[in-house]
Short mmCIF file of C-alpha atoms and ligand atoms in Angstrom, two decimals:
data_model
loop_
_atom_site.label_atom_id
_atom_site.label_comp_id
_atom_site.label_asym_id
_atom_site.label_seq_id
_atom_site.Cartn_x
_atom_site.Cartn_y
_atom_site.Cartn_z
CA MET J 12 94.26 65.08 94.02
CA MET J 13 90.76 63.74 94.19
CA GLU J 14 89.05 67.10 93.98
CA SER J 15 86.95 67.92 90.98
CA ARG J 16 88.76 71.24 90.46
CA TYR J 17 92.19 72.36 91.63
CA ARG J 18 95.14 74.55 90.85
CA ILE J 19 98.84 73.76 90.89
CA ILE J 20 101.09 76.70 91.77
CA ASP J 21 104.62 76.08 90.50
CA LEU J 22 106.99 77.96 92.80
CA GLN J 23 110.00 77.09 90.65
CA ALA J 24 108.32 79.08 87.89
CA VAL J 25 108.04 82.04 90.28
CA ALA J 26 111.77 81.70 90.99
CA TYR J 27 112.49 81.58 87.27
CA ASN J 28 110.43 84.71 86.54
CA PHE J 29 112.00 86.51 89.48
CA SER J 30 115.53 85.76 88.31
CA LEU J 31 114.59 86.90 84.82
CA ILE J 32 113.42 90.23 86.28
CA LYS J 33 116.67 90.45 88.22
CA SER J 34 118.73 89.94 85.08
CA LEU J 35 116.71 92.63 83.29
CA VAL J 36 116.95 95.31 85.97
CA GLY J 37 120.52 94.83 87.15
CA THR J 38 121.13 96.81 90.33
CA SER J 39 117.63 98.26 90.73
CA LEU J 40 115.78 96.88 93.74
CA ILE J 41 112.77 94.63 93.18
CA MET J 42 109.39 95.08 94.84
CA PRO J 43 107.20 92.19 93.71
CA ILE J 44 103.53 93.11 93.82
CA VAL J 45 101.42 90.61 95.75
CA LYS J 46 98.12 92.49 96.02
CA ALA J 47 94.78 90.73 95.53
CA ASN J 48 96.00 87.50 97.12
CA ALA J 49 99.13 87.54 94.94
CA TYR J 50 96.98 87.86 91.81
CA GLY J 51 95.02 84.83 93.01
CA HIS J 52 98.09 82.66 93.67
CA GLY J 53 97.94 82.78 97.49
CA LEU J 54 99.39 85.73 99.40
CA GLN J 55 101.10 83.89 102.22
CA GLU J 56 102.91 81.27 100.15
CA ILE J 57 103.92 83.57 97.30
CA ALA J 58 105.16 86.37 99.56
CA LYS J 59 107.19 83.98 101.70
CA PHE J 60 108.71 82.42 98.59
CA LEU J 61 109.56 85.79 96.99
CA GLN J 62 111.14 86.95 100.22
CA ASP J 63 113.35 83.85 100.13
CA CYS J 64 114.15 84.60 96.47
CA GLY J 65 115.66 87.89 97.60
CA ALA J 66 112.90 90.43 97.02
CA HIS J 67 113.85 93.76 98.60
CA TYR J 68 110.36 95.08 99.21
CA MET J 69 106.82 93.74 99.06
CA GLY J 70 104.02 95.74 97.44
CA VAL J 71 100.32 95.40 98.29
CA ALA J 72 97.23 97.49 97.61
CA ALA J 73 95.67 97.74 101.06
CA ILE J 74 96.78 97.98 104.68
CA GLU J 75 94.88 94.75 105.49
CA GLU J 76 97.12 92.84 103.08
CA ALA J 77 100.19 94.40 104.66
CA LEU J 78 99.09 93.41 108.18
CA PHE J 79 98.49 89.87 106.97
CA LEU J 80 102.04 89.75 105.63
CA ARG J 81 103.51 91.05 108.90
CA LYS J 82 101.56 88.37 110.76
CA HIS J 83 103.05 85.72 108.46
CA ASN J 84 106.71 86.54 108.92
CA ILE J 85 107.35 88.92 106.07
CA TYR J 86 110.05 91.08 107.63
CA ILE J 87 111.27 93.05 104.57
CA PRO J 88 109.83 96.55 103.96
CA ILE J 89 106.20 96.57 102.84
CA LEU J 90 104.66 99.38 100.81
CA VAL J 91 100.91 99.88 100.50
CA LEU J 92 100.39 101.20 96.96
CA GLY J 93 96.81 102.36 97.35
CA SER J 94 95.58 105.34 99.26
CA PHE J 95 94.39 105.22 102.87
CA VAL J 96 91.96 106.99 105.17
CA GLU J 97 93.06 108.82 108.27
CA THR J 98 91.76 106.23 110.76
CA GLN J 99 94.11 103.64 109.24
CA ILE J 100 97.26 105.67 109.90
CA PRO J 101 98.03 104.11 113.33
CA LEU J 102 98.07 100.67 111.67
CA PHE J 103 100.84 101.81 109.34
CA LEU J 104 102.89 103.37 112.11
CA GLN J 105 102.48 100.54 114.64
CA ASN J 106 103.45 97.83 112.17
CA ASN J 107 106.27 99.57 110.34
CA ILE J 108 104.39 99.64 107.04
CA GLU J 109 105.29 102.25 104.44
CA CYS J 110 102.63 104.24 102.64
CA MET J 111 102.11 106.29 99.52
CA ALA J 112 101.31 109.89 100.37
CA ALA J 113 99.36 111.34 97.48
CA SER J 114 98.56 114.84 98.77
CA LYS J 115 99.65 117.53 101.25
CA GLU J 116 96.63 116.69 103.41
CA LYS J 117 97.65 113.04 103.70
CA LEU J 118 101.15 114.15 104.64
CA ASP J 119 99.78 116.44 107.34
CA ALA J 120 97.66 113.67 108.81
CA LEU J 121 100.60 111.27 108.79
CA ASN J 122 102.81 113.87 110.41
CA ARG J 123 100.24 114.49 113.16
CA TYR J 124 99.93 110.84 114.10
CA ALA J 125 103.67 110.22 113.84
CA GLN J 126 104.31 113.13 116.21
CA GLU J 127 101.88 111.62 118.68
CA PHE J 128 103.66 108.25 118.39
CA LYS J 129 107.05 110.02 118.64
CA ILE J 130 108.33 108.38 115.45
CA LYS J 131 108.78 109.24 111.79
CA ALA J 132 106.30 108.01 109.21
CA LYS J 133 108.00 106.32 106.25
CA VAL J 134 106.40 107.64 103.10
CA HIS J 135 106.72 107.44 99.34
CA LEU J 136 105.57 110.62 97.64
CA LYS J 137 103.11 109.78 94.90
CA LEU J 138 103.24 111.81 91.71
CA ASP J 139 100.68 111.79 88.96
CA THR J 140 102.68 111.86 85.73
CA GLY J 141 99.75 111.00 83.46
CA LEU J 142 97.52 108.21 84.80
CA SER J 143 95.25 110.67 86.67
CA ARG J 144 94.46 108.23 89.45
CA LEU J 145 96.43 109.04 92.61
CA GLY J 146 99.07 111.60 93.34
CA VAL J 147 100.07 115.21 93.02
CA ARG J 148 100.47 116.28 89.40
CA SER J 149 104.16 116.28 88.57
CA SER J 150 103.87 119.93 87.47
CA ASN J 151 103.09 120.76 91.12
CA ALA J 152 105.78 118.48 92.55
CA GLU J 153 107.93 121.33 93.85
CA GLN J 154 105.44 122.60 96.48
CA PHE J 155 104.57 119.03 97.41
CA PHE J 156 108.23 118.16 98.01
CA LEU J 157 108.92 121.33 99.98
CA HIS J 158 105.92 120.63 102.13
CA ALA J 159 107.05 117.04 102.81
CA LEU J 160 110.54 118.23 103.70
CA SER J 161 109.14 120.78 106.16
CA LEU J 162 107.36 118.14 108.24
CA LYS J 163 109.44 116.91 111.19
CA HIS J 164 107.81 113.50 111.48
CA ILE J 165 107.87 112.52 107.83
CA GLU J 166 110.71 110.49 106.40
CA VAL J 167 110.62 110.50 102.62
CA VAL J 168 111.79 107.01 101.66
CA GLY J 169 110.73 107.11 98.02
CA ILE J 170 109.10 108.92 95.14
CA ALA J 171 106.69 106.96 92.98
CA SER J 172 104.44 107.21 89.97
CA HIS J 173 102.54 104.78 87.76
CA PHE J 174 102.23 104.34 83.99
CA ALA J 175 99.03 104.60 81.97
CA THR J 176 100.10 102.93 78.71
CA ALA J 177 103.17 100.79 79.43
CA ASP J 178 101.60 97.69 77.86
CA SER J 179 101.16 99.41 74.50
CA PRO J 180 103.74 98.86 71.73
CA ASP J 181 103.59 102.63 71.23
CA ARG J 182 106.00 103.88 73.87
CA THR J 183 105.50 107.59 73.30
CA PHE J 184 103.39 108.36 76.36
CA MET J 185 105.38 106.00 78.56
CA HIS J 186 108.53 107.93 77.66
CA GLU J 187 106.74 111.20 78.36
CA GLN J 188 105.73 110.00 81.83
CA THR J 189 109.26 108.73 82.46
CA GLU J 190 110.70 112.13 81.57
CA ARG J 191 108.24 114.00 83.84
CA PHE J 192 109.10 111.63 86.67
CA TYR J 193 112.83 111.99 86.13
CA GLN J 194 112.66 115.78 86.13
CA ALA J 195 110.48 115.93 89.24
CA CYS J 196 112.86 113.67 91.16
CA LEU J 197 115.75 116.01 90.33
CA LEU J 198 113.81 118.79 92.06
CA PHE J 199 113.53 116.69 95.18
CA GLU J 200 117.25 116.03 95.12
CA LYS J 201 117.93 119.74 94.75
CA TYR J 202 115.99 120.58 97.92
CA ALA J 203 116.77 117.52 100.02
CA GLY J 204 120.39 117.04 99.04
CA ARG J 205 119.76 113.36 98.50
CA MET J 206 117.79 111.12 96.16
CA PRO J 207 115.19 108.77 97.68
CA LEU J 208 114.13 105.48 96.06
CA ARG J 209 112.57 106.35 92.73
CA HIS J 210 110.13 103.79 91.34
CA ILE J 211 107.64 103.85 88.49
CA ALA J 212 107.99 100.62 86.46
CA ASN J 213 105.33 97.90 86.41
CA SER J 214 105.91 94.64 84.52
CA ALA J 215 105.22 96.05 81.06
CA ALA J 216 107.43 99.10 81.55
CA LEU J 217 110.37 97.21 82.97
CA VAL J 218 110.32 94.87 79.97
CA GLN J 219 109.88 97.71 77.47
CA SER J 220 112.52 100.21 78.57
CA LYS J 221 115.52 100.33 80.90
CA ASP J 222 114.88 104.07 81.30
CA THR J 223 111.94 103.18 83.53
CA HIS J 224 113.90 101.10 86.06
CA PHE J 225 115.28 103.91 88.26
CA ASP J 226 116.13 102.63 91.79
CA MET J 227 113.38 100.04 92.15
CA VAL J 228 110.85 98.22 89.95
CA ARG J 229 107.37 96.97 90.85
CA PRO J 230 106.61 93.84 88.82
CA GLY J 231 103.30 92.14 89.48
CA ILE J 232 101.79 90.03 86.74
CA MET J 233 105.08 88.87 85.23
CA CYS J 234 106.10 87.23 88.54
CA TYR J 235 103.19 84.89 87.86
CA GLY J 236 104.29 84.13 84.31
CA VAL J 237 101.44 85.99 82.66
CA TYR J 238 101.97 88.78 80.10
CA PRO J 239 100.48 92.25 80.66
CA ALA J 240 99.38 92.03 77.02
CA SER J 241 99.66 89.08 74.65
CA TRP J 242 101.93 90.78 72.13
CA MET J 243 104.64 90.84 74.82
CA ARG J 244 105.02 87.08 74.41
CA ASN J 245 107.33 87.93 71.52
CA VAL J 246 109.53 90.11 73.71
CA ILE J 247 110.20 87.92 76.75
CA ASP J 248 109.79 84.29 77.82
CA LEU J 249 108.01 83.83 81.13
CA LYS J 250 107.10 80.57 82.86
CA PRO J 251 103.41 80.27 83.78
CA VAL J 252 102.95 79.66 87.50
CA MET J 253 99.34 78.54 87.77
CA SER J 254 97.71 75.55 86.10
CA LEU J 255 94.03 74.82 86.55
CA TYR J 256 92.42 71.40 86.31
CA ALA J 257 88.92 70.03 86.44
CA ARG J 258 87.46 66.56 85.88
CA VAL J 259 85.09 64.78 83.60
CA VAL J 260 81.99 64.25 85.70
CA TYR J 261 79.56 63.06 83.03
CA PHE J 262 79.60 61.59 79.53
CA LYS J 263 76.78 61.42 77.01
CA VAL J 264 76.03 61.14 73.34
CA VAL J 265 74.22 64.18 71.97
CA LEU J 266 72.21 63.47 68.86
CA ALA J 267 72.20 65.77 65.83
CA GLY J 268 70.14 68.91 66.33
CA ILE J 269 69.99 68.71 70.13
CA GLY J 270 70.67 71.89 72.11
CA VAL J 271 73.12 72.07 75.01
CA SER J 272 73.13 74.17 78.22
CA TYR J 273 71.12 77.23 79.33
CA GLY J 274 69.47 79.01 76.45
CA LEU J 275 70.34 76.15 74.07
CA THR J 276 72.78 78.48 72.33
CA TRP J 277 74.59 75.55 70.72
CA ARG J 278 73.14 72.64 68.78
CA SER J 279 75.11 69.66 67.55
CA ALA J 280 75.42 69.42 63.78
CA LYS J 281 75.77 65.64 64.00
CA ASP J 282 75.75 62.90 66.62
CA THR J 283 78.63 63.63 68.96
CA ARG J 284 80.04 62.92 72.41
CA VAL J 285 79.74 65.61 75.03
CA ILE J 286 81.35 65.60 78.43
CA THR J 287 80.41 67.68 81.44
CA VAL J 288 83.42 69.19 83.23
CA SER J 289 83.47 70.41 86.81
CA VAL J 290 84.39 74.06 86.48
CA GLY J 291 82.29 77.16 85.82
CA TYR J 292 81.96 80.86 86.39
CA GLY J 293 81.44 80.20 90.11
CA ASP J 294 85.12 79.22 90.08
CA GLY J 295 86.07 82.33 88.14
CA TYR J 296 86.01 80.77 84.68
CA PRO J 297 84.51 83.54 82.52
CA ARG J 298 81.01 83.00 81.25
CA ALA J 299 82.14 85.10 78.30
CA LEU J 300 83.94 81.96 77.05
CA THR J 301 80.56 80.41 76.25
CA ASN J 302 80.91 78.79 72.79
CA LYS J 303 84.40 80.33 72.55
CA GLY J 304 86.73 78.63 75.02
CA TYR J 305 88.39 75.25 74.82
CA VAL J 306 90.07 72.74 77.10
CA LEU J 307 92.73 70.04 76.78
CA LEU J 308 92.00 66.37 77.28
CA LYS J 309 94.81 63.83 76.80
CA GLY J 310 96.84 66.23 74.66
CA ASN J 311 94.04 67.37 72.35
CA HIS J 312 91.91 70.46 72.47
CA TYR J 313 88.12 70.47 72.39
CA PRO J 314 85.61 73.33 72.36
CA ILE J 315 83.24 74.46 75.06
CA VAL J 316 79.71 74.06 73.72
CA GLY J 317 76.77 76.01 75.09
CA ALA J 318 76.75 78.40 78.02
CA VAL J 319 79.38 78.11 80.74
CA CYS J 320 77.35 77.39 83.90
CA MET J 321 78.14 78.32 87.50
CA ASP J 322 79.74 75.00 88.41
CA GLN J 323 80.08 73.10 85.14
CA MET J 324 80.50 73.39 81.44
CA MET J 325 80.07 71.08 78.47
CA ILE J 326 82.76 70.03 75.99
CA ASP J 327 82.29 68.49 72.55
CA ILE J 328 84.87 65.70 72.21
CA GLY J 329 83.64 64.42 68.83
CA GLN J 330 84.55 60.74 68.51
CA ALA J 331 87.19 60.78 71.29
CA SER J 332 86.66 58.85 74.47
CA ALA J 333 86.63 60.10 78.03
CA TYR J 334 85.78 58.61 81.38
CA ASN J 335 84.41 59.98 84.59
CA GLY J 336 87.28 61.27 86.71
CA ASP J 337 89.59 62.01 83.76
CA GLU J 338 91.63 65.13 84.26
CA VAL J 339 90.79 68.09 82.02
CA VAL J 340 93.32 70.90 81.62
CA ILE J 341 91.67 74.30 81.78
CA ILE J 342 94.94 76.23 81.98
CA GLY J 343 98.26 74.49 81.55
CA LYS J 344 99.90 71.77 79.48
CA SER J 345 98.69 68.45 78.16
CA GLY J 346 101.02 66.54 75.88
CA THR J 347 102.42 69.05 73.40
CA GLN J 348 99.47 71.41 73.80
CA GLU J 349 99.17 74.33 76.17
CA ILE J 350 96.49 76.82 77.18
CA THR J 351 97.70 80.03 78.80
CA VAL J 352 95.80 82.80 80.54
CA ASN J 353 96.70 85.14 77.69
CA ASP J 354 95.29 82.64 75.13
CA LEU J 355 91.98 82.49 76.96
CA VAL J 356 91.44 86.19 77.56
CA ASP J 357 92.17 86.95 73.93
CA LEU J 358 89.22 84.77 72.96
CA TYR J 359 86.74 87.14 74.61
CA GLY J 360 88.68 90.40 74.79
CA GLY J 361 89.26 90.02 78.53
CA SER J 362 92.06 91.20 80.78
CA PRO J 363 94.66 88.74 82.09
CA TYR J 364 94.71 90.71 85.37
CA GLU J 365 90.99 90.34 85.83
CA PHE J 366 91.10 86.68 84.86
CA LEU J 367 93.70 85.88 87.54
CA THR J 368 91.99 87.77 90.31
CA MET J 369 88.54 86.36 89.46
CA GLN J 370 89.58 82.81 90.40
CA THR J 371 87.59 81.93 93.50
CA GLU J 372 88.72 80.21 96.65
CA ARG J 373 86.53 77.21 95.86
CA ILE J 374 89.42 75.87 93.78
CA SER J 375 92.11 74.63 96.16
CA ARG J 376 95.74 75.39 95.50
CA TYR J 377 98.65 72.96 95.74
CA TYR J 378 102.17 74.30 95.80
CA LEU J 379 104.89 72.64 93.81
CA LYS J 380 108.31 73.33 95.31
C1 LIG I 410 99.40 96.61 90.46
C2 LIG I 410 100.48 97.62 90.43
C3 LIG I 410 101.76 97.29 89.93
C4 LIG I 410 102.06 95.98 89.25
O1 LIG I 410 101.58 96.01 87.92
P1 LIG I 410 101.83 94.80 86.90
O2 LIG I 410 101.31 95.31 85.61
O3 LIG I 410 101.07 93.64 87.43
O4 LIG I 410 103.29 94.54 86.89
C5 LIG I 410 102.75 98.25 90.05
N1 LIG I 410 102.50 99.46 90.63
C6 LIG I 410 101.27 99.80 91.08
C7 LIG I 410 101.06 101.16 91.66
C8 LIG I 410 100.23 98.91 90.99
O5 LIG I 410 99.02 99.27 91.42
#
């Protein structure tokens, strides 16, 4: 790779994480979540690979992502997790894409279009068990279910909800949501005489408690080898999928007392060697890591000095040597050292989810089979 910044996506690591999920959830189905360009890892490649790994369903946030998947030979069921507007309904029905219905009104609209198309709309009924984002409050589930069952052109495929606090070591509220979900689903079974696919677990929940697995799980971030929260590193061993590299593009000696980068927020205490590295916030590397982050060069770690710029940042390498073109590890391994996404976000109080999805398309991706 001659580029000055690039990512390696290790598909074997995806396979490893997927099989780990499989061993955790037993017979529950697996719906890997590939929204937001597979958390920045490349929607087409990741979805294709997960389908080959044996994923049962594919989960995305928006209908556009689902249509992209259909166009690229994803033939397993696809569920759009987010909500939709009425004008998008034909796209769901024409492309055999399943949706989350989060209100009676959405159900009515779906039913109307499905009648017109002379088919049944495949829906997952969305319950709000405590996140207060989308869905009918689980205390009102009964009327919602009865309404769904009364509509001729609605096929209830699943019932779903989402956790608010699954990544917290305090499981109290997660258990409360699980219990509300469980009870509501029993009501559906009572009226329908059958139980649809129940699913509520994200990565954190499926790791924390088997009670959350139900009939299907929806792991996102853990497929990519990143932990929902850093403390979970002690609970499970994932393999990181993405590594990020940049290059040394300049070398200089900075004399004692000289300031570096915009605002001169860092000054060298003594004469030192500073390299300029070809990655910045324009690539999605957080500016919040100014004077906080570090990189790996030939197995050693060195601090970022001064403000992270749009396209570059400066690294103090002390008395070490470096040459133009040398590879710098931004995320990944070098010798015995490693920098993970969770390591970096902890330095500035960031979110690993946000970090992954902030990576911009300027950094090319290479897939390691
Ligand atoms: C994003 C998302 C997930 C996946 O969450 P992770 O924490 O990445 O595992 C699951 N369900 C819904 C509804 C989501 O929006």
